[in-house]
Short mmCIF file of C-alpha atoms and ligand atoms in Angstrom, two decimals:
data_model
loop_
_atom_site.label_atom_id
_atom_site.label_comp_id
_atom_site.label_asym_id
_atom_site.label_seq_id
_atom_site.Cartn_x
_atom_site.Cartn_y
_atom_site.Cartn_z
CA MET A 650 -10.06 138.02 -28.93
CA SER A 651 -7.03 140.09 -29.71
CA ARG A 652 -4.35 138.65 -31.96
CA VAL A 653 -0.82 140.05 -31.73
CA TYR A 654 1.58 140.83 -34.56
CA ASN A 655 3.86 137.82 -34.24
CA PHE A 656 7.42 138.29 -35.55
CA SER A 657 8.59 134.82 -34.49
CA ALA A 658 11.29 133.18 -36.61
CA GLY A 659 9.47 129.84 -36.37
CA PRO A 660 7.07 128.34 -35.73
CA SER A 661 5.50 131.51 -36.99
CA MET A 662 2.33 133.24 -38.13
CA LEU A 663 -0.16 131.54 -40.42
CA PRO A 664 -2.63 133.51 -42.54
CA GLU A 665 -5.75 134.33 -40.54
CA SER A 666 -8.10 133.10 -43.27
CA VAL A 667 -6.26 129.74 -43.23
CA LEU A 668 -6.72 129.41 -39.47
CA LYS A 669 -10.40 130.28 -39.82
CA LYS A 670 -10.92 127.72 -42.57
CA ALA A 671 -9.13 125.06 -40.50
CA ALA A 672 -11.29 125.98 -37.51
CA SER A 673 -14.47 125.70 -39.56
CA GLU A 674 -13.43 122.22 -40.71
CA MET A 675 -12.11 121.09 -37.33
CA LEU A 676 -15.04 118.87 -36.33
CA GLU A 677 -15.93 117.66 -39.79
CA TYR A 678 -13.87 117.80 -42.97
CA GLU A 679 -16.24 118.13 -45.92
CA THR A 680 -18.81 115.35 -45.41
CA SER A 681 -16.42 112.82 -43.89
CA GLY A 682 -17.93 112.96 -40.40
CA GLN A 683 -14.47 113.46 -38.89
CA SER A 684 -11.59 115.84 -38.42
CA VAL A 685 -8.52 115.55 -40.67
CA MET A 686 -6.62 114.83 -37.44
CA GLU A 687 -8.64 111.65 -36.92
CA MET A 688 -8.47 110.15 -40.39
CA SER A 689 -6.53 107.16 -41.58
CA HIS A 690 -3.76 108.29 -43.88
CA ARG A 691 -4.83 105.39 -46.12
CA SER A 692 -8.41 106.64 -46.41
CA LYS A 693 -9.82 107.92 -49.71
CA VAL A 694 -10.54 111.31 -48.18
CA PHE A 695 -7.00 111.83 -46.95
CA ASP A 696 -5.50 110.41 -50.12
CA LYS A 697 -7.24 113.20 -52.02
CA ILE A 698 -5.94 115.82 -49.59
CA ALA A 699 -2.38 114.52 -50.05
CA LYS A 700 -2.64 114.38 -53.85
CA ASP A 701 -4.25 117.82 -54.06
CA THR A 702 -1.54 119.27 -51.82
CA GLU A 703 1.23 117.93 -54.01
CA ALA A 704 -0.49 119.08 -57.21
CA LEU A 705 -1.00 122.55 -55.77
CA PHE A 706 2.59 122.75 -54.53
CA ARG A 707 3.83 121.80 -58.00
CA GLU A 708 1.57 124.36 -59.63
CA VAL A 709 2.26 127.27 -57.28
CA TYR A 710 6.03 126.65 -57.07
CA ASN A 711 6.33 125.70 -60.75
CA VAL A 712 8.14 122.42 -59.97
CA PRO A 713 9.56 120.79 -63.12
CA ASP A 714 8.13 117.34 -64.01
CA ASN A 715 11.42 115.53 -63.40
CA TYR A 716 11.41 116.40 -59.69
CA LYS A 717 9.76 114.47 -56.87
CA VAL A 718 8.02 116.35 -54.07
CA LEU A 719 8.28 114.47 -50.76
CA PHE A 720 6.30 115.23 -47.60
CA LEU A 721 8.44 114.01 -44.71
CA GLN A 722 8.98 114.32 -40.98
CA GLY A 723 12.07 114.97 -38.87
CA GLY A 724 12.51 118.66 -39.56
CA ALA A 725 15.15 120.34 -41.66
CA SER A 726 17.71 118.97 -39.20
CA LEU A 727 17.05 115.35 -40.23
CA GLN A 728 17.86 116.37 -43.80
CA PHE A 729 21.32 117.49 -42.61
CA ALA A 730 22.01 113.73 -42.43
CA ALA A 731 19.57 112.48 -45.09
CA ILE A 732 21.21 114.62 -47.80
CA PRO A 733 24.72 113.15 -47.46
CA LEU A 734 23.28 109.65 -46.91
CA ASN A 735 21.35 109.89 -50.19
CA LEU A 736 23.69 111.96 -52.30
CA LEU A 737 27.26 111.07 -51.22
CA ASN A 738 27.34 108.12 -53.59
CA GLY A 739 30.12 108.85 -56.10
CA SER A 740 33.41 110.40 -54.95
CA LYS A 741 31.88 110.81 -51.48
CA LYS A 742 33.03 114.44 -51.59
CA ALA A 743 30.79 117.44 -51.02
CA ASP A 744 31.32 121.19 -50.79
CA TYR A 745 29.54 123.38 -48.25
CA ILE A 746 29.21 127.15 -48.14
CA LEU A 747 28.97 128.31 -44.54
CA SER A 748 26.68 131.34 -44.36
CA GLY A 749 25.27 130.81 -40.89
CA GLN A 750 24.43 128.40 -38.12
CA PHE A 751 22.20 126.05 -40.09
CA SER A 752 24.67 125.48 -42.93
CA SER A 753 27.39 124.98 -40.29
CA LYS A 754 25.27 122.35 -38.55
CA ALA A 755 24.53 120.65 -41.87
CA TYR A 756 28.27 120.68 -42.65
CA LYS A 757 29.15 119.13 -39.31
CA GLU A 758 26.55 116.39 -39.78
CA ALA A 759 27.70 115.62 -43.34
CA GLN A 760 31.30 115.21 -42.17
CA LYS A 761 30.24 111.97 -40.50
CA TYR A 762 29.57 110.43 -43.90
CA GLY A 763 32.24 111.54 -46.35
CA ASP A 764 34.99 113.88 -47.43
CA VAL A 765 33.17 117.14 -46.87
CA LYS A 766 34.79 120.54 -47.31
CA ALA A 767 33.80 124.11 -46.44
CA ILE A 768 34.70 126.08 -49.57
CA ALA A 769 33.64 129.49 -48.24
CA SER A 770 32.53 131.01 -44.96
CA SER A 771 31.48 134.38 -43.57
CA LYS A 772 31.95 133.26 -39.97
CA GLU A 773 34.75 135.77 -39.36
CA ASP A 774 32.17 138.55 -39.85
CA ASN A 775 29.56 136.78 -37.73
CA PHE A 776 27.75 135.79 -40.93
CA THR A 777 26.60 139.31 -41.77
CA TYR A 778 26.93 138.55 -45.48
CA VAL A 779 26.72 135.64 -47.92
CA PRO A 780 30.09 134.56 -49.35
CA LYS A 781 30.52 134.73 -53.13
CA ILE A 782 31.80 131.63 -54.85
CA THR A 783 32.57 130.86 -58.45
CA LYS A 784 32.84 127.60 -60.33
CA ASP A 785 36.62 127.53 -59.66
CA ASP A 786 36.02 127.18 -55.93
CA ILE A 787 34.13 123.91 -56.39
CA THR A 788 35.75 120.47 -56.04
CA PRO A 789 35.53 119.15 -59.62
CA ASP A 790 34.31 115.66 -58.63
CA ALA A 791 32.07 116.69 -55.71
CA ASP A 792 28.81 114.76 -55.41
CA TYR A 793 26.98 117.99 -54.55
CA VAL A 794 27.38 121.58 -53.39
CA TYR A 795 25.36 122.69 -50.37
CA ILE A 796 24.00 126.11 -49.41
CA CYS A 797 21.46 127.57 -47.00
CA PHE A 798 19.56 130.00 -49.21
CA ASN A 799 18.04 132.23 -46.52
CA ASN A 800 19.85 132.51 -43.20
CA THR A 801 17.08 132.80 -40.64
CA ILE A 802 19.26 133.77 -37.68
CA TYR A 803 21.46 136.39 -39.37
CA GLY A 804 18.88 137.89 -41.71
CA THR A 805 20.77 137.24 -44.92
CA LYS A 806 19.87 135.61 -48.22
CA PHE A 807 21.89 134.45 -51.21
CA PRO A 808 21.74 137.30 -53.72
CA TYR A 809 22.72 134.79 -56.42
CA ILE A 810 22.39 131.12 -57.27
CA PRO A 811 25.87 129.58 -57.37
CA GLU A 812 26.90 128.22 -60.76
CA THR A 813 27.87 124.57 -60.19
CA GLY A 814 27.75 123.18 -63.73
CA ASP A 815 26.86 119.47 -63.68
CA ILE A 816 27.29 119.16 -59.93
CA PRO A 817 23.91 119.18 -58.15
CA LEU A 818 23.27 122.23 -56.00
CA VAL A 819 21.42 121.50 -52.76
CA ALA A 820 19.67 124.30 -50.86
CA ASP A 821 18.02 124.59 -47.47
CA ILE A 822 15.08 126.92 -48.20
CA SER A 823 13.33 126.47 -44.83
CA SER A 824 12.87 130.17 -44.18
CA CYS A 825 12.13 131.35 -47.72
CA MET A 826 10.11 128.50 -49.20
CA LEU A 827 7.22 129.87 -51.32
CA SER A 828 8.16 133.48 -50.48
CA GLU A 829 8.88 134.27 -54.13
CA PRO A 830 9.27 132.37 -57.42
CA LEU A 831 12.34 130.10 -57.53
CA ASP A 832 13.91 128.46 -60.58
CA ILE A 833 14.00 124.94 -59.15
CA SER A 834 15.68 123.60 -62.29
CA LYS A 835 18.90 125.33 -61.12
CA PHE A 836 19.00 122.97 -58.11
CA GLY A 837 19.36 119.22 -57.67
CA LEU A 838 17.45 119.38 -54.41
CA VAL A 839 15.72 122.04 -52.31
CA TYR A 840 14.11 121.35 -48.97
CA GLY A 841 12.77 123.00 -45.87
CA GLY A 842 10.94 122.63 -42.62
CA ALA A 843 7.40 123.93 -43.09
CA GLN A 844 7.08 125.81 -39.80
CA LYS A 845 8.52 129.10 -41.10
CA ASN A 846 6.34 129.83 -44.08
CA VAL A 847 4.20 126.89 -45.09
CA ALA A 848 2.44 125.00 -42.28
CA PRO A 849 2.68 124.15 -38.58
CA ALA A 850 5.82 122.37 -37.32
CA GLY A 851 6.14 118.68 -38.19
CA LEU A 852 6.33 118.70 -42.00
CA THR A 853 9.50 118.82 -44.10
CA ILE A 854 9.20 119.21 -47.85
CA VAL A 855 11.96 117.84 -50.09
CA VAL A 856 11.98 118.59 -53.83
CA VAL A 857 14.55 116.37 -55.51
CA ARG A 858 15.53 115.70 -59.13
CA GLU A 859 14.60 112.15 -60.07
CA ASP A 860 18.03 111.11 -61.32
CA LEU A 861 19.52 111.78 -57.88
CA ILE A 862 17.23 109.26 -56.21
CA GLY A 863 17.94 105.57 -55.66
CA LYS A 864 21.72 105.57 -55.22
CA ALA A 865 21.90 105.67 -51.43
CA ASP A 866 23.97 103.24 -49.40
CA GLU A 867 21.83 100.23 -48.48
CA LYS A 868 22.36 100.90 -44.76
CA ILE A 869 20.38 104.16 -44.98
CA PRO A 870 17.32 104.15 -42.67
CA ALA A 871 14.24 103.53 -44.83
CA VAL A 872 12.44 106.70 -43.70
CA MET A 873 15.44 108.76 -44.86
CA ASP A 874 15.75 107.07 -48.25
CA TYR A 875 14.27 109.33 -50.94
CA LYS A 876 13.69 106.26 -53.16
CA VAL A 877 11.62 104.48 -50.51
CA MET A 878 9.65 107.64 -49.80
CA ALA A 879 9.14 108.55 -53.48
CA ASP A 880 8.01 105.02 -54.40
CA ALA A 881 5.48 105.11 -51.56
CA ASP A 882 4.15 108.61 -52.41
CA SER A 883 5.56 109.79 -49.03
CA MET A 884 3.43 107.16 -47.26
CA TYR A 885 5.95 104.46 -46.42
CA ASN A 886 4.88 105.27 -42.87
CA THR A 887 2.33 107.69 -41.41
CA PRO A 888 2.94 111.16 -42.82
CA PRO A 889 2.26 114.35 -40.81
CA CYS A 890 -1.35 114.33 -42.03
CA TYR A 891 -2.68 117.48 -40.40
CA CYS A 892 0.36 119.54 -41.43
CA ILE A 893 -0.12 118.40 -45.02
CA TYR A 894 -3.73 119.56 -44.86
CA MET A 895 -2.62 122.92 -43.44
CA CYS A 896 -0.02 123.18 -46.20
CA LYS A 897 -2.85 122.73 -48.71
CA LEU A 898 -4.81 125.58 -47.14
CA VAL A 899 -1.73 127.83 -47.23
CA LEU A 900 -1.13 126.98 -50.90
CA GLU A 901 -4.77 127.77 -51.68
CA TRP A 902 -4.32 131.08 -49.89
CA ILE A 903 -1.23 131.92 -51.96
CA LYS A 904 -2.94 130.93 -55.21
CA ASN A 905 -6.43 132.36 -54.68
CA GLU A 906 -6.11 135.22 -52.18
CA VAL A 907 -2.60 136.52 -52.79
CA GLY A 908 -2.66 135.74 -56.51
CA GLY A 909 0.43 133.53 -56.88
CA LEU A 910 4.12 133.78 -56.10
CA GLU A 911 4.87 136.88 -58.21
CA LYS A 912 2.31 138.73 -56.11
CA MET A 913 3.66 137.11 -52.95
CA LYS A 914 7.10 138.41 -53.86
CA GLU A 915 5.80 141.95 -54.47
CA ARG A 916 4.11 141.90 -51.07
CA ASN A 917 7.22 140.58 -49.34
CA GLU A 918 9.45 143.15 -51.06
CA LYS A 919 7.11 145.92 -50.02
CA LYS A 920 7.16 144.82 -46.37
CA ALA A 921 10.94 144.44 -46.28
CA ALA A 922 11.44 147.84 -47.95
CA ILE A 923 9.29 149.58 -45.33
CA LEU A 924 11.43 148.16 -42.54
CA TYR A 925 14.87 148.51 -44.17
CA ASP A 926 14.15 152.08 -45.32
CA PHE A 927 13.33 153.01 -41.77
CA LEU A 928 16.43 151.23 -40.38
CA ASP A 929 18.72 152.86 -42.95
CA ASN A 930 17.58 156.29 -41.78
CA SER A 931 17.17 155.68 -38.08
CA LYS A 932 19.35 157.38 -35.45
CA LEU A 933 18.67 154.67 -32.87
CA PHE A 934 18.37 151.38 -34.79
CA LYS A 935 20.95 149.89 -37.16
CA PRO A 936 20.46 147.04 -39.62
CA VAL A 937 22.85 144.09 -39.07
CA ALA A 938 23.01 142.27 -42.41
CA GLN A 939 25.10 143.80 -45.18
CA LYS A 940 22.99 145.46 -47.83
CA GLU A 941 23.61 143.15 -50.79
CA SER A 942 22.83 140.04 -48.70
CA ARG A 943 19.65 141.22 -47.00
CA SER A 944 16.84 138.75 -46.39
CA LEU A 945 13.24 139.54 -47.33
CA MET A 946 12.02 137.25 -44.54
CA ASN A 947 14.18 137.91 -41.47
CA VAL A 948 15.27 141.46 -40.66
CA THR A 949 18.00 141.78 -38.00
CA PHE A 950 18.78 145.07 -36.26
CA VAL A 951 20.36 146.49 -33.10
CA THR A 952 20.71 149.65 -31.06
CA ASP A 953 23.99 150.70 -29.42
CA SER A 954 23.28 149.00 -26.11
CA ASP A 955 21.93 145.73 -24.74
CA GLU A 956 19.81 147.68 -22.25
CA MET A 957 18.13 149.66 -25.02
CA ASN A 958 17.57 146.45 -27.04
CA ALA A 959 15.90 144.81 -24.04
CA LYS A 960 13.79 147.90 -23.35
CA PHE A 961 12.64 147.96 -26.96
CA VAL A 962 11.76 144.25 -27.05
CA SER A 963 9.78 144.53 -23.85
CA GLU A 964 7.88 147.72 -24.75
CA ALA A 965 7.15 146.36 -28.23
CA ALA A 966 5.66 143.20 -26.72
CA GLU A 967 3.45 145.29 -24.46
CA ALA A 968 2.24 147.13 -27.55
CA GLY A 969 1.33 143.86 -29.31
CA PHE A 970 4.49 143.27 -31.40
CA VAL A 971 5.84 139.98 -30.04
CA ASN A 972 8.89 137.74 -30.53
CA LEU A 973 11.21 140.53 -31.67
CA LYS A 974 14.19 139.40 -29.58
CA GLY A 975 17.11 138.41 -31.81
CA HIS A 976 18.78 135.01 -31.76
CA ARG A 977 21.41 134.74 -29.00
CA SER A 978 24.24 134.45 -31.53
CA VAL A 979 23.43 137.87 -33.03
CA GLY A 980 21.78 139.70 -30.14
CA GLY A 981 19.58 142.73 -30.69
CA MET A 982 16.35 142.25 -32.58
CA ARG A 983 14.96 140.21 -35.42
CA ALA A 984 11.64 140.79 -37.13
CA SER A 985 10.61 137.73 -39.13
CA ILE A 986 8.15 138.94 -41.72
CA TYR A 987 7.15 135.74 -43.48
CA ASN A 988 4.35 135.41 -46.04
CA ALA A 989 1.59 135.53 -43.43
CA MET A 990 2.66 138.86 -41.90
CA PRO A 991 0.37 141.51 -43.38
CA VAL A 992 1.83 144.77 -44.75
CA GLU A 993 -0.11 146.53 -42.04
CA GLY A 994 1.84 144.60 -39.36
CA VAL A 995 5.13 146.01 -40.65
CA GLU A 996 3.72 149.52 -41.07
CA LYS A 997 2.49 149.49 -37.48
CA LEU A 998 5.80 148.11 -36.21
CA VAL A 999 7.68 150.94 -37.93
CA GLU A 1000 5.26 153.48 -36.47
CA PHE A 1001 5.98 152.04 -33.05
CA MET A 1002 9.75 152.12 -33.67
CA LYS A 1003 9.56 155.79 -34.69
CA LYS A 1004 7.75 156.62 -31.50
CA PHE A 1005 10.24 154.59 -29.43
CA GLU A 1006 13.13 156.35 -31.17
CA ALA A 1007 11.70 159.79 -30.45
CA GLU A 1008 11.31 158.92 -26.77
CA ASN A 1009 14.75 157.38 -26.34
CA ILE A 1010 17.23 159.45 -28.28
C1 PLP B 2206 14.53 126.60 -38.72
C2 PLP B 2206 15.57 126.22 -39.69
C3 PLP B 2206 16.21 124.96 -39.65
C4 PLP B 2206 15.92 123.95 -38.58
O1 PLP B 2206 14.69 123.39 -38.78
P1 PLP B 2206 14.13 122.20 -37.87
O2 PLP B 2206 12.84 121.89 -38.52
O3 PLP B 2206 14.00 122.76 -36.49
O4 PLP B 2206 15.11 121.08 -37.92
C5 PLP B 2206 17.14 124.67 -40.62
N1 PLP B 2206 17.45 125.55 -41.58
C6 PLP B 2206 16.88 126.77 -41.64
C7 PLP B 2206 17.27 127.72 -42.73
C8 PLP B 2206 15.92 127.13 -40.70
O5 PLP B 2206 15.36 128.36 -40.77
#
């Protein structure tokens, strides 16, 4: 067996020890005589897995007691609609900050349901930075303000948490969930698809302040209604059982092997610094995202020519560094270095890039 260094933006790497543990429990989970994949979600055994996962998520992410943690399906993209359907319940106004493709998609979706405004955008610079907003930019009676905290495609991250006063701040944290400590009390709702940093594809985690729940229009589909899902402990219908179990293993890995989110952050900062330091000094490669908005998770970079980019991506893949091709709207390269990417993976990538640079300059 020879595992590659996988820089995919998502679905992406999972920690090797998590995969091994899942493999060892594949045929029989504990003494249940069955795989987690085969269990009823109403069984005692799975009920414990679900409860333990939530408890661990709350502990590791330091979720305040007045927030619900929901384990849902439909991906982050379903939340683009679920958020306005649940939260546009007062003035039916909402403000969106457009810092990339996912916030733009969320904005477009929300426009179907209310009076939704883009209060800032970095589109004119192809989203190479995160726009700054202040409290004065916000619609005073908005039902919520929406941001995408880490912009997976462009390799940028909010360097600040917008100050929205009493107006709930909603953040898509799909590509930075559990990558570092987050003060959840500054947000009304944070959510993300699990396939970037937390579990295999199929699970979406929503963390929502309790007072924001239960005011949705009655025509909202039941599976999108946070009240229905919260009242049923995320089991109104069949949850993504196996993904929840994998999420539990990842949380145990963060807690017991990494040593918690402060340690996770240190590790992630170290990896990002190795790559950005190299890019800042390279004669061949250039970083794309502006310095103050750089992501710790997704690092975008280019050379001067499309041919050189393609040559690099192909030779890197041959050397065992896969999925480095950038998203089509940015071009060039993107190295996604989520939690599960070991420091050694980034060190070896940079070694390879140095060698490639020496041969091609
Ligand atoms: C991947 C991603 C999405 C889309 O997630 P799906 O689960 O495919 O709907 C949305 N937002 C961000 C920030 C992402 O990285």
